[in-house]
Coordinates of C-alpha atoms in Angstrom, one line a residue:
X1 CA 26.7 69.3 -81.9
X2 CA 29.3 71.0 -79.7
X3 CA 32.9 71.7 -80.8
X4 CA 35.4 69.6 -78.8
X5 CA 38.4 71.9 -79.2
X6 CA 38.0 75.5 -78.1
X7 CA 40.8 76.0 -75.6
X8 CA 43.2 78.9 -75.8
X9 CA 47.0 78.5 -76.0
X10 CA 48.4 77.8 -72.5
X11 CA 45.0 76.7 -71.2
X12 CA 44.9 73.2 -72.8
X13 CA 44.3 69.9 -71.0
X14 CA 47.2 68.5 -73.1
X15 CA 49.9 70.7 -71.6
X16 CA 51.5 67.9 -69.5
X17 CA 50.9 65.1 -72.0
X18 CA 51.0 66.1 -75.7
X19 CA 47.8 65.0 -77.4
X20 CA 49.5 63.5 -80.5
X21 CA 51.9 61.6 -78.3
X22 CA 49.1 60.3 -76.1
X23 CA 47.1 59.2 -79.2
X24 CA 50.2 57.4 -80.7
X25 CA 50.5 55.4 -77.5
X26 CA 46.8 54.5 -77.6
X27 CA 47.0 53.5 -81.3
X28 CA 50.0 51.3 -80.6
X29 CA 48.2 49.5 -77.7
X30 CA 45.1 49.0 -79.9
X31 CA 47.2 47.5 -82.7
X32 CA 48.5 44.8 -80.3
X33 CA 44.9 43.5 -80.0
X34 CA 45.4 43.2 -76.3
X35 CA 42.3 43.3 -74.1
X36 CA 43.1 44.1 -70.5
X37 CA 41.2 42.3 -67.8
X38 CA 37.6 43.6 -67.1
X39 CA 36.7 45.6 -64.1
X40 CA 33.7 45.2 -61.8
X41 CA 32.8 47.5 -59.0
X42 CA 32.7 45.3 -55.9
X43 CA 30.5 46.2 -53.0
X44 CA 33.5 46.6 -50.7
X45 CA 34.7 49.4 -53.0
X46 CA 31.5 51.4 -52.7
X47 CA 32.0 54.8 -51.0
X48 CA 31.8 54.4 -47.2
X49 CA 30.4 57.8 -46.3
X50 CA 27.7 59.8 -48.1
X51 CA 26.5 63.3 -47.6
X52 CA 23.6 63.8 -45.1
X53 CA 20.3 63.3 -46.9
X54 CA 21.9 61.6 -49.9
X55 CA 20.3 58.6 -51.5
X56 CA 22.1 55.3 -50.6
X57 CA 24.8 54.4 -53.1
X58 CA 23.3 51.0 -54.1
X59 CA 19.9 52.6 -55.0
X60 CA 21.6 55.3 -57.1
X61 CA 23.8 52.7 -58.8
X62 CA 20.7 50.6 -59.7
X63 CA 18.6 53.6 -60.9
X64 CA 21.4 55.1 -63.0
X65 CA 22.2 51.8 -64.8
X66 CA 18.5 51.0 -65.3
X67 CA 17.7 54.4 -66.8
X68 CA 20.7 54.1 -69.1
X69 CA 19.8 50.6 -70.1
X70 CA 16.2 51.5 -71.2
X71 CA 17.4 54.7 -73.0
X72 CA 19.8 52.8 -75.2
X73 CA 16.9 51.7 -77.4
X74 CA 18.7 50.2 -80.4
X75 CA 21.9 48.7 -81.8
X76 CA 24.9 50.8 -82.7
X77 CA 27.6 52.8 -80.8
X78 CA 25.5 56.0 -81.3
X79 CA 22.9 54.7 -78.9
X80 CA 25.3 54.0 -76.0
X81 CA 23.9 56.0 -73.1
X82 CA 25.1 57.2 -69.7
X83 CA 22.7 58.3 -67.0
X84 CA 23.1 60.2 -63.7
X85 CA 20.6 60.8 -60.9
X86 CA 21.5 64.1 -59.1
X87 CA 20.0 65.7 -56.1
X88 CA 20.4 69.5 -56.5
X89 CA 20.8 71.9 -53.6
X90 CA 17.3 73.3 -54.0
X91 CA 15.8 69.9 -53.4
X92 CA 15.1 69.1 -57.0
X93 CA 16.2 65.8 -58.6
X94 CA 17.6 65.4 -62.1
X95 CA 17.8 62.4 -64.4
X96 CA 20.5 63.4 -66.9
X97 CA 21.2 61.5 -70.1
X98 CA 24.1 61.6 -72.5
X99 CA 24.5 59.4 -75.6
X100 CA 27.4 59.0 -77.9
X101 CA 25.6 60.7 -80.8
X102 CA 22.9 62.4 -78.7
X103 CA 19.6 61.4 -77.1
X104 CA 16.9 61.1 -79.7
X105 CA 13.5 62.8 -79.4
X106 CA 11.8 59.4 -79.2
X107 CA 13.9 58.5 -76.1
X108 CA 13.2 61.9 -74.6
X109 CA 9.4 61.6 -75.0
X110 CA 9.4 58.1 -73.7
X111 CA 11.4 59.0 -70.6
X112 CA 9.2 62.0 -69.9
X113 CA 6.1 59.8 -70.1
X114 CA 7.9 57.2 -67.8
X115 CA 8.7 59.9 -65.2
X116 CA 5.1 61.0 -65.1
X117 CA 3.9 57.4 -64.6
X118 CA 6.4 57.0 -61.7
X119 CA 5.4 60.4 -60.2
X120 CA 1.7 59.3 -60.3
X121 CA 2.7 56.1 -58.5
X122 CA 4.8 58.0 -56.0
X123 CA 1.8 60.2 -55.0
X124 CA -0.5 57.2 -54.9
X125 CA -2.6 58.2 -57.9
X126 CA -1.5 55.0 -59.6
X127 CA -1.3 51.5 -58.1
X128 CA 2.1 49.9 -58.2
X129 CA 1.0 47.0 -60.3
X130 CA -0.5 49.4 -62.9
X131 CA 2.6 51.5 -62.7
X132 CA 4.8 48.6 -63.6
X133 CA 2.5 47.6 -66.5
X134 CA 2.2 51.1 -67.9
X135 CA 6.0 51.5 -67.7
X136 CA 6.4 48.1 -69.4
X137 CA 4.2 49.2 -72.3
X138 CA 6.2 52.2 -73.2
X139 CA 9.6 50.7 -72.4
X140 CA 9.0 47.6 -74.6
X141 CA 7.6 49.8 -77.4
X142 CA 10.8 51.9 -77.3
X143 CA 13.1 48.9 -77.1
X144 CA 11.3 46.4 -79.2
X145 CA 13.8 46.3 -82.1
X146 CA 16.6 45.7 -79.6
X147 CA 14.6 42.8 -78.0
X148 CA 14.0 41.4 -81.5
X149 CA 17.7 41.4 -82.1
X150 CA 18.5 39.6 -78.9
X151 CA 15.9 37.0 -79.7
X152 CA 17.2 36.6 -83.3
X153 CA 13.6 37.3 -84.4
X154 CA 12.5 37.7 -88.0
X155 CA 11.0 41.1 -87.0
X156 CA 14.5 42.5 -86.2
X157 CA 15.5 45.5 -88.4
X158 CA 19.3 45.2 -88.7
X159 CA 21.6 48.2 -88.6
X160 CA 23.2 49.0 -92.0
X161 CA 26.6 47.7 -90.8
X162 CA 25.1 44.4 -89.7
X163 CA 25.4 41.7 -92.3
X164 CA 23.3 39.2 -90.4
X165 CA 23.9 36.4 -88.0
X166 CA 24.3 32.7 -88.5
X167 CA 23.0 32.0 -84.9
X168 CA 19.8 30.2 -84.3
X169 CA 17.0 31.9 -82.3
X170 CA 17.9 32.4 -78.7
X171 CA 15.1 30.0 -77.5
X172 CA 16.4 27.3 -79.8
X173 CA 19.9 27.7 -78.5
X174 CA 18.6 27.4 -74.9
X175 CA 16.7 24.2 -75.7
X176 CA 19.9 22.8 -77.3
X177 CA 21.9 23.6 -74.2
X178 CA 19.4 21.9 -71.9
X179 CA 19.3 18.9 -74.3
X180 CA 23.1 18.5 -74.0
X181 CA 22.8 18.8 -70.2
X182 CA 20.2 16.0 -70.1
X183 CA 22.6 13.7 -71.9
X184 CA 25.6 14.5 -69.7
X185 CA 24.0 14.4 -66.2
X186 CA 22.1 11.8 -64.3
X187 CA 21.5 14.0 -61.3
X188 CA 19.7 17.3 -60.8
X189 CA 16.8 15.8 -62.9
X190 CA 14.2 17.8 -61.0
X191 CA 15.9 21.1 -61.6
X192 CA 16.6 20.2 -65.3
X193 CA 13.0 19.2 -65.9
X194 CA 11.6 22.4 -64.3
X195 CA 14.0 24.6 -66.3
X196 CA 13.3 22.7 -69.5
X197 CA 9.5 23.2 -69.0
X198 CA 10.0 26.9 -68.6
X199 CA 12.3 27.2 -71.6
X200 CA 9.7 25.3 -73.6
X201 CA 7.0 27.8 -72.6
X202 CA 9.4 30.6 -73.5
X203 CA 10.0 29.1 -76.9
X204 CA 6.2 28.7 -77.5
X205 CA 5.8 32.4 -76.7
X206 CA 8.6 33.2 -79.2
X207 CA 6.9 31.2 -81.9
X208 CA 3.7 33.1 -81.3
X209 CA 5.8 36.3 -81.6
X210 CA 7.2 35.2 -85.0
X211 CA 3.7 34.5 -86.3
X212 CA 2.2 37.8 -85.0
X213 CA 0.7 40.4 -87.2
X214 CA 2.0 44.0 -86.8
X215 CA -0.9 45.0 -84.5
X216 CA -0.1 42.0 -82.2
X217 CA 3.6 42.6 -81.9
X218 CA 3.7 44.6 -78.7
X219 CA 1.5 42.2 -76.8
X220 CA 3.5 39.2 -78.1
X221 CA 6.9 40.7 -77.3
X222 CA 5.8 41.6 -73.8
X223 CA 4.8 38.0 -73.2
X224 CA 8.2 36.8 -74.4
X225 CA 9.9 39.3 -72.0
X226 CA 7.9 38.1 -69.0
X227 CA 8.5 34.4 -69.8
X228 CA 12.2 35.2 -70.1
X229 CA 12.0 36.9 -66.7
X230 CA 10.3 33.8 -65.3
X231 CA 13.3 31.5 -66.1
X232 CA 15.7 33.9 -64.4
X233 CA 13.4 33.8 -61.3
X234 CA 14.4 37.4 -60.3
X235 CA 16.0 38.9 -63.4
X236 CA 19.5 37.7 -62.6
X237 CA 19.5 34.1 -61.3
X238 CA 19.8 32.1 -64.5
X239 CA 23.5 31.5 -64.0
X240 CA 22.8 29.9 -60.7
X241 CA 20.1 27.7 -62.3
X242 CA 22.5 26.7 -65.1
X243 CA 25.2 25.9 -62.5
X244 CA 22.8 23.7 -60.6
X245 CA 22.4 21.4 -63.6
X246 CA 26.1 21.4 -64.5
X247 CA 26.1 23.9 -67.3
X248 CA 29.0 26.4 -67.6
X249 CA 28.0 29.9 -66.8
X250 CA 31.2 31.6 -67.8
X251 CA 30.5 34.6 -70.0
X252 CA 27.8 32.7 -71.8
X253 CA 26.1 34.7 -74.6
X254 CA 22.8 32.9 -74.0
X255 CA 22.8 33.8 -70.3
X256 CA 23.7 37.4 -71.1
X257 CA 21.0 37.7 -73.7
X258 CA 18.3 36.2 -71.4
X259 CA 19.3 38.5 -68.5
X260 CA 19.1 41.5 -70.8
X261 CA 15.7 40.7 -72.1
X262 CA 14.4 39.9 -68.6
X263 CA 15.8 43.2 -67.5
X264 CA 13.1 45.2 -69.2
X265 CA 10.4 43.7 -66.9
X266 CA 12.7 43.6 -63.8
X267 CA 13.4 47.3 -64.3
X268 CA 9.6 48.1 -64.4
X269 CA 9.0 46.2 -61.1
X270 CA 12.0 47.9 -59.5
X271 CA 10.9 51.4 -60.5
X272 CA 7.4 50.8 -59.4
X273 CA 8.6 49.7 -55.9
X274 CA 11.2 52.5 -55.6
X275 CA 8.7 55.1 -56.6
X276 CA 6.8 54.4 -53.4
X277 CA 9.9 54.1 -51.3
X278 CA 11.5 57.3 -52.5
X279 CA 8.4 59.5 -53.1
X280 CA 10.3 62.8 -52.8
X281 CA 12.7 61.7 -55.5
X282 CA 10.2 60.4 -58.0
X283 CA 7.7 63.2 -57.3
X284 CA 10.3 65.8 -58.3
X285 CA 12.5 64.0 -60.8
X286 CA 13.2 66.1 -64.0
X287 CA 14.8 65.0 -67.2
X288 CA 17.7 66.7 -68.9
X289 CA 19.7 65.6 -71.9
X290 CA 23.2 66.6 -73.0
X291 CA 24.1 67.8 -76.5
X292 CA 26.9 65.6 -77.9
X293 CA 30.2 66.7 -79.3
X294 CA 31.4 66.6 -82.9
X295 CA 34.1 64.1 -83.7
X296 CA 37.6 65.6 -83.6
X297 CA 39.0 65.4 -87.1
X298 CA 42.6 64.4 -87.8
X299 CA 44.4 63.3 -91.0
X300 CA 42.7 60.0 -91.8
X301 CA 41.3 59.7 -88.3
X302 CA 38.4 60.7 -86.2
X303 CA 38.3 60.8 -82.4
X304 CA 35.0 60.6 -80.5
X305 CA 33.8 61.9 -77.2
X306 CA 32.2 59.0 -75.4
X307 CA 29.0 59.5 -73.4
X308 CA 30.9 58.9 -70.1
X309 CA 33.3 61.8 -70.9
X310 CA 30.4 64.0 -72.1
X311 CA 28.9 63.6 -68.6
X312 CA 32.1 64.3 -66.7
X313 CA 32.7 67.4 -68.8
X314 CA 29.1 68.6 -68.1
X315 CA 29.6 68.5 -64.4
X316 CA 33.1 70.1 -64.6
X317 CA 31.6 73.0 -66.5
X318 CA 28.3 73.4 -64.8
X319 CA 27.5 75.4 -61.7
X320 CA 26.4 72.2 -59.8
X321 CA 28.3 71.6 -56.7
X322 CA 26.7 68.3 -55.6
X323 CA 27.9 65.9 -58.3
X324 CA 26.4 62.5 -58.5
X325 CA 28.7 59.6 -57.7
X326 CA 27.5 57.2 -60.3
X327 CA 27.7 57.2 -64.1
X328 CA 25.2 54.6 -65.1
X329 CA 25.8 53.1 -68.5
X330 CA 24.1 50.9 -71.0
X331 CA 27.4 49.4 -72.0
X332 CA 30.4 48.5 -69.9
X333 CA 33.1 51.2 -70.0
X334 CA 35.9 50.9 -72.5
X335 CA 39.6 50.8 -71.4
X336 CA 40.2 54.6 -71.9
X337 CA 36.9 55.7 -70.3
X338 CA 37.4 53.4 -67.3
X339 CA 41.0 54.5 -66.9
X340 CA 40.1 58.2 -67.1
X341 CA 37.2 57.9 -64.7
X342 CA 39.4 56.2 -62.1
X343 CA 42.2 58.7 -62.5
X344 CA 39.6 61.6 -62.3
X345 CA 38.4 60.2 -59.0
X346 CA 35.0 61.7 -58.7
X347 CA 32.7 59.0 -60.3
X348 CA 32.0 55.3 -60.3
X349 CA 30.9 52.9 -63.0
X350 CA 29.5 49.5 -62.2
X351 CA 31.5 47.6 -64.9
X352 CA 34.2 48.0 -67.6
X353 CA 34.9 45.6 -70.4
X354 CA 38.2 47.5 -71.0
X355 CA 38.5 46.9 -74.6
X356 CA 40.8 49.5 -76.2
X357 CA 38.9 51.8 -78.6
X358 CA 41.6 54.1 -79.8
X359 CA 39.3 56.6 -81.6
X360 CA 38.8 58.4 -78.3
X361 CA 39.3 61.9 -77.0
X362 CA 38.4 64.4 -74.2
X363 CA 37.1 67.9 -75.2
X364 CA 39.6 70.6 -74.7
X365 CA 37.4 73.6 -73.8
X366 CA 37.9 77.3 -73.0
X367 CA 35.2 76.9 -70.3
X368 CA 37.5 74.9 -68.0
X369 CA 38.5 76.6 -64.8
X370 CA 41.9 76.0 -63.1
X371 CA 40.7 73.2 -60.9
X372 CA 39.2 71.3 -63.9
X373 CA 42.4 71.9 -65.9
X374 CA 44.4 70.4 -63.1
X375 CA 42.1 67.4 -62.7
X376 CA 42.0 66.6 -66.5
X377 CA 45.8 67.1 -67.0
X378 CA 46.6 64.9 -64.0
X379 CA 44.0 62.2 -65.2
X380 CA 45.3 62.2 -68.8
X381 CA 48.9 61.8 -67.5
X382 CA 47.8 58.8 -65.4
X383 CA 46.0 57.3 -68.3
X384 CA 49.1 57.7 -70.5
X385 CA 51.2 55.9 -67.9
X386 CA 48.7 53.0 -67.8
X387 CA 48.7 52.8 -71.6
X388 CA 52.5 52.6 -71.7
X389 CA 52.6 50.0 -69.0
X390 CA 50.0 47.8 -70.7
X391 CA 51.8 48.4 -74.1
X392 CA 55.0 47.1 -72.6
X393 CA 53.3 44.1 -71.1
X394 CA 51.6 43.3 -74.4
X395 CA 54.8 43.4 -76.3
X396 CA 56.7 41.2 -73.9
X397 CA 54.1 38.8 -72.6
X398 CA 51.6 38.7 -75.5
X399 CA 48.7 38.1 -73.2
X400 CA 45.3 38.0 -74.9
X401 CA 41.7 37.3 -74.1
X402 CA 38.6 37.0 -76.2
X403 CA 37.0 40.3 -77.0
X404 CA 34.2 40.7 -74.4
X405 CA 30.5 41.2 -74.8
X406 CA 29.9 44.8 -73.9
X407 CA 26.3 45.5 -73.1
X408 CA 25.8 46.0 -69.4
X409 CA 23.2 45.4 -66.8
X410 CA 23.7 46.0 -63.1
X411 CA 23.6 42.6 -61.3
X412 CA 24.0 44.2 -57.8
X413 CA 20.5 43.2 -56.8
X414 CA 19.0 45.6 -54.3
X415 CA 16.5 44.6 -51.6
X416 CA 13.5 46.6 -52.4
X417 CA 12.3 48.5 -49.4
X418 CA 8.7 48.3 -48.3
X419 CA 6.8 50.9 -50.2
X420 CA 5.0 52.4 -47.2
X421 CA 7.3 51.6 -44.4
X422 CA 6.9 54.9 -42.5
X423 CA 3.1 54.5 -42.6
X424 CA 3.3 50.9 -41.4
X425 CA 5.6 51.7 -38.5
X426 CA 3.5 54.7 -37.4
X427 CA 0.4 52.5 -37.4
X428 CA 1.9 49.5 -35.6
X429 CA 4.0 51.4 -33.1
X430 CA 7.7 51.1 -32.2
X431 CA 7.3 47.5 -30.9
X432 CA 6.3 46.2 -34.3
X433 CA 8.1 45.7 -37.5
X434 CA 6.6 45.0 -40.9
X435 CA 6.8 42.1 -43.3
X436 CA 5.7 43.1 -46.8
X437 CA 4.7 41.6 -49.3
X438 CA 2.7 38.7 -50.5
X439 CA 1.6 38.9 -54.1
X440 CA 0.3 36.5 -56.7
X441 CA 1.9 36.7 -60.1
X442 CA -0.4 34.8 -62.5
X443 CA -4.1 33.8 -62.3
X444 CA -3.2 30.2 -63.3
X445 CA -2.1 29.6 -59.8
X446 CA -5.6 29.6 -58.2
X447 CA -6.8 26.9 -60.6
X448 CA -3.7 24.8 -60.0
X449 CA -4.1 25.0 -56.3
X450 CA -7.8 24.1 -56.2
X451 CA -7.4 21.4 -58.8
X452 CA -4.3 19.8 -57.3
X453 CA -5.7 19.9 -53.8
X454 CA -9.1 18.6 -54.8
X455 CA -7.4 15.6 -56.4
X456 CA -6.0 14.5 -53.1
X457 CA -9.0 12.9 -51.2
X458 CA -9.0 13.3 -47.4
X459 CA -8.6 10.2 -45.3
X460 CA -10.2 9.3 -42.0
X461 CA -7.1 7.5 -40.8
X462 CA -4.2 9.7 -41.7
X463 CA -2.1 11.0 -44.5
X464 CA -2.7 9.9 -48.1
X465 CA -1.6 10.5 -51.6
X466 CA 0.7 12.9 -53.3
X467 CA 3.9 14.6 -52.2
X468 CA 5.2 18.1 -52.0
X469 CA 8.9 19.0 -52.5
X470 CA 10.6 22.0 -51.1
X471 CA 13.6 23.2 -53.0
X472 CA 15.8 26.0 -51.6
X473 CA 19.1 27.7 -52.0
X474 CA 19.5 27.1 -48.3
X475 CA 19.3 23.3 -48.9
X476 CA 16.3 22.8 -46.6
X477 CA 15.4 19.2 -46.0
X478 CA 12.5 17.7 -47.9
X479 CA 9.4 18.1 -45.8
X480 CA 5.6 17.7 -45.9
X481 CA 3.8 21.0 -46.3
X482 CA 1.6 20.0 -43.4
X483 CA 4.4 20.6 -40.9
X484 CA 5.7 23.9 -39.9
X485 CA 8.4 24.8 -42.4
X486 CA 11.0 27.0 -40.8
X487 CA 13.3 29.4 -42.7
X488 CA 16.2 31.0 -41.0
X489 CA 16.9 34.5 -42.3
X490 CA 19.9 36.8 -41.8
X491 CA 20.7 40.3 -43.2
X492 CA 21.5 40.3 -46.9
X493 CA 21.0 36.6 -47.1
X494 CA 17.7 36.0 -48.8
X495 CA 16.3 32.5 -48.7
X496 CA 14.3 31.1 -51.6
X497 CA 11.9 28.2 -51.0
X498 CA 10.0 26.6 -53.9
X499 CA 6.8 24.8 -53.1
X500 CA 6.3 23.7 -56.7
X501 CA 3.4 26.1 -57.5
X502 CA 4.5 28.7 -55.1
X503 CA 7.9 30.4 -54.7
X504 CA 8.5 32.2 -51.4
X505 CA 11.4 34.6 -50.9
X506 CA 12.4 35.7 -47.4
X507 CA 14.7 38.7 -46.8
X508 CA 15.7 40.7 -43.8
X509 CA 15.6 44.4 -44.7
X510 CA 17.7 46.8 -42.7
X511 CA 14.7 48.6 -41.5
X512 CA 11.9 46.0 -41.8
X513 CA 11.8 42.6 -40.3
X514 CA 11.2 40.3 -43.2
X515 CA 10.0 40.4 -46.8
X516 CA 7.9 37.5 -48.0
X517 CA 7.1 37.3 -51.7
X518 CA 4.9 34.6 -53.2
X519 CA 4.5 34.1 -56.9
X520 CA 3.6 31.2 -59.2
X521 CA 5.3 29.0 -61.6
X522 CA 3.5 26.4 -63.7
X523 CA 4.6 23.2 -62.2
X524 CA 2.0 20.7 -61.1
X525 CA 1.7 20.0 -57.3
X526 CA -0.2 17.5 -55.2
X527 CA -0.8 17.9 -51.5
X528 CA -0.8 15.5 -48.6
X529 CA -4.1 15.3 -46.8
X530 CA -4.8 14.9 -43.1
X531 CA -7.4 13.4 -40.9
X532 CA -7.8 16.6 -38.9
X533 CA -8.2 19.9 -40.6
X534 CA -6.3 22.8 -39.2
X535 CA -8.5 25.7 -38.3
X536 CA -8.0 29.2 -37.3
X537 CA -9.4 28.7 -33.8
X538 CA -6.6 26.2 -33.0
X539 CA -3.9 28.5 -34.5
X540 CA -4.7 31.9 -32.9
X541 CA -1.0 32.7 -32.7
X542 CA -0.7 32.5 -36.5
X543 CA -2.0 34.9 -39.1
X544 CA -4.3 33.4 -41.7
X545 CA -4.6 34.4 -45.4
X546 CA -6.9 32.8 -47.9
X547 CA -5.0 32.5 -51.2
X548 CA -8.1 33.3 -53.3
X549 CA -8.5 36.6 -51.4
X550 CA -5.0 37.9 -52.2
X551 CA -5.5 40.2 -55.2
X552 CA -3.3 39.7 -58.3
X553 CA -0.3 41.8 -57.7
X554 CA -1.6 42.9 -54.3
X555 CA 0.0 42.9 -50.9
X556 CA -0.6 41.7 -47.4
X557 CA 1.2 43.3 -44.5
X558 CA 2.4 41.0 -41.7
X559 CA 3.6 42.3 -38.4
X560 CA 5.8 40.8 -35.7
X561 CA 7.7 42.1 -32.6
X562 CA 11.2 43.5 -33.3
X563 CA 14.0 41.9 -31.3
X564 CA 17.4 40.4 -31.8
X565 CA 15.7 37.2 -32.8
X566 CA 12.1 36.8 -33.8
X567 CA 9.7 34.7 -35.7
X568 CA 6.6 35.1 -37.7
X569 CA 4.1 32.3 -38.5
X570 CA 1.4 32.5 -41.1
X571 CA -0.9 30.0 -42.9
X572 CA -1.8 30.1 -46.5
X573 CA -5.2 28.5 -47.0
X574 CA -7.4 27.6 -49.9
X575 CA -11.2 27.0 -50.0
X576 CA -10.4 23.4 -50.6
X577 CA -7.5 21.2 -49.5
X578 CA -5.0 21.7 -46.7
X579 CA -3.2 24.8 -45.6
X580 CA 0.5 25.6 -45.9
X581 CA 2.0 26.6 -42.6
X582 CA 5.2 28.7 -42.7
X583 CA 7.4 30.1 -39.9
X584 CA 10.1 32.7 -40.7
X585 CA 12.8 33.1 -38.1
X586 CA 15.2 36.1 -38.4
X587 CA 18.4 37.0 -36.6
X588 CA 19.0 40.7 -36.2
X589 CA 22.1 40.1 -34.0
X590 CA 24.0 38.9 -37.1
X591 CA 23.5 42.2 -39.0
X592 CA 26.6 43.4 -40.7
X593 CA 27.2 46.1 -43.4
X594 CA 28.7 43.7 -45.9

């Protein structure tokens, strides 16, 4: 471990604000038990201009937070991890990790293996579906104890400081929440029934995990993670689903735990997609880890160098000139880290819980040049002023809030670019856009489609039997699937349409026309039947796709003219039963950089 105090007299970062004075102010604020309001980086506060050739800010923010999340593989402050993704001047890319007590060899070996998997996917030696699954295998193996803890599983190995929890298993608490919602509400019964069914399936997979033998654990915990992801829809939308049935979503521990567990599979899907979209990055991404600092010893007190500060000090003392903008973190930043980062002015963090941890310090090193000394002295002076202001407010107003949950995931959902956009555009010409992707999530879907459709006999006189319900965030009217279902799409405004067994998502990408994703849930569906079967000859303007021909996890590319306003029509057909006809209408004229 590195020494945190090597500065010579006259070259200290504490020359403006005395260190002991600063620490006494921080100690006093901590003793008031005040927790200042949290901070979230809003999209409007993202940097407006980036250097030529730099990765877009949203992608770097997502990647940095995701890598930090999977590297913080167990409980305890020592595992808190910060990650940066840096593009060097020579064209190389670096994934840099810092942890409060250092990055373990196990984390290093797992991340090196993960980067190789992503490189193989980037150069098309590995299919994206296989990339996601292989990444999932090693990420779950690395993080399994943390997942066990979030689930309140019997397999959880508690840290030495943890005396145990009186909480029920997470799946039991979710079932209790939904049971209370069922008593209180007489509306939203469809949404409640669907969510309850999915939570029941999650609970069943959890019970199987609890009964698993050691050699079955990884397979069982992966199933739980994927079922958890399913109830979030996309990794982050459980609060919306809870809100739809009248449940509070304000800082709910259950929602946070579900999102964190789902995040392990969401990250694998994201990395697999991004590895194809940013092939140069993932083909040349190298791992580096930072050595941590020893605690600074004082009389009866220790001060620690948090991972965020380690990373800032690294860039201040390195020869790198192209600093990354984002410090991705596995935990929301504390009050002092957040205040220092903002005062320093060179980096962003996505979230800060802003709880005051007074055992905090910044290394005072002989290696600092004049510019670094000035930045650090100025930043520490600004932090001290903020501490004194909050201390005064705490003494006069006595404002408190509950200590926050601190683990962090980035909920700025990015729209995944098409993995081979440049190839698609070159093949289709400048008059065509691209509409990726259609994929099937689980094999149960095909049996459901055939079984449900076969159970609806055709009539010689018209429509008969069954019904299909369309649910959407856009509040589309209920409609028969036989008609042409139209979805209006605008930039950064994805529309989700649930067709019971199918879930379609339509998004307008900044470069592509539309993204269409289809995946399955396990609801039962019945279809209306019609006297006259639609056939391809009568719908030559539409593109036809046989559901059974879509490979599991595969893609189908749809093309349509690019204009200020356009539409795409396609038909999903099965070997038996009636087709689903869909038209997607997009509006490019409404594009904004919001």
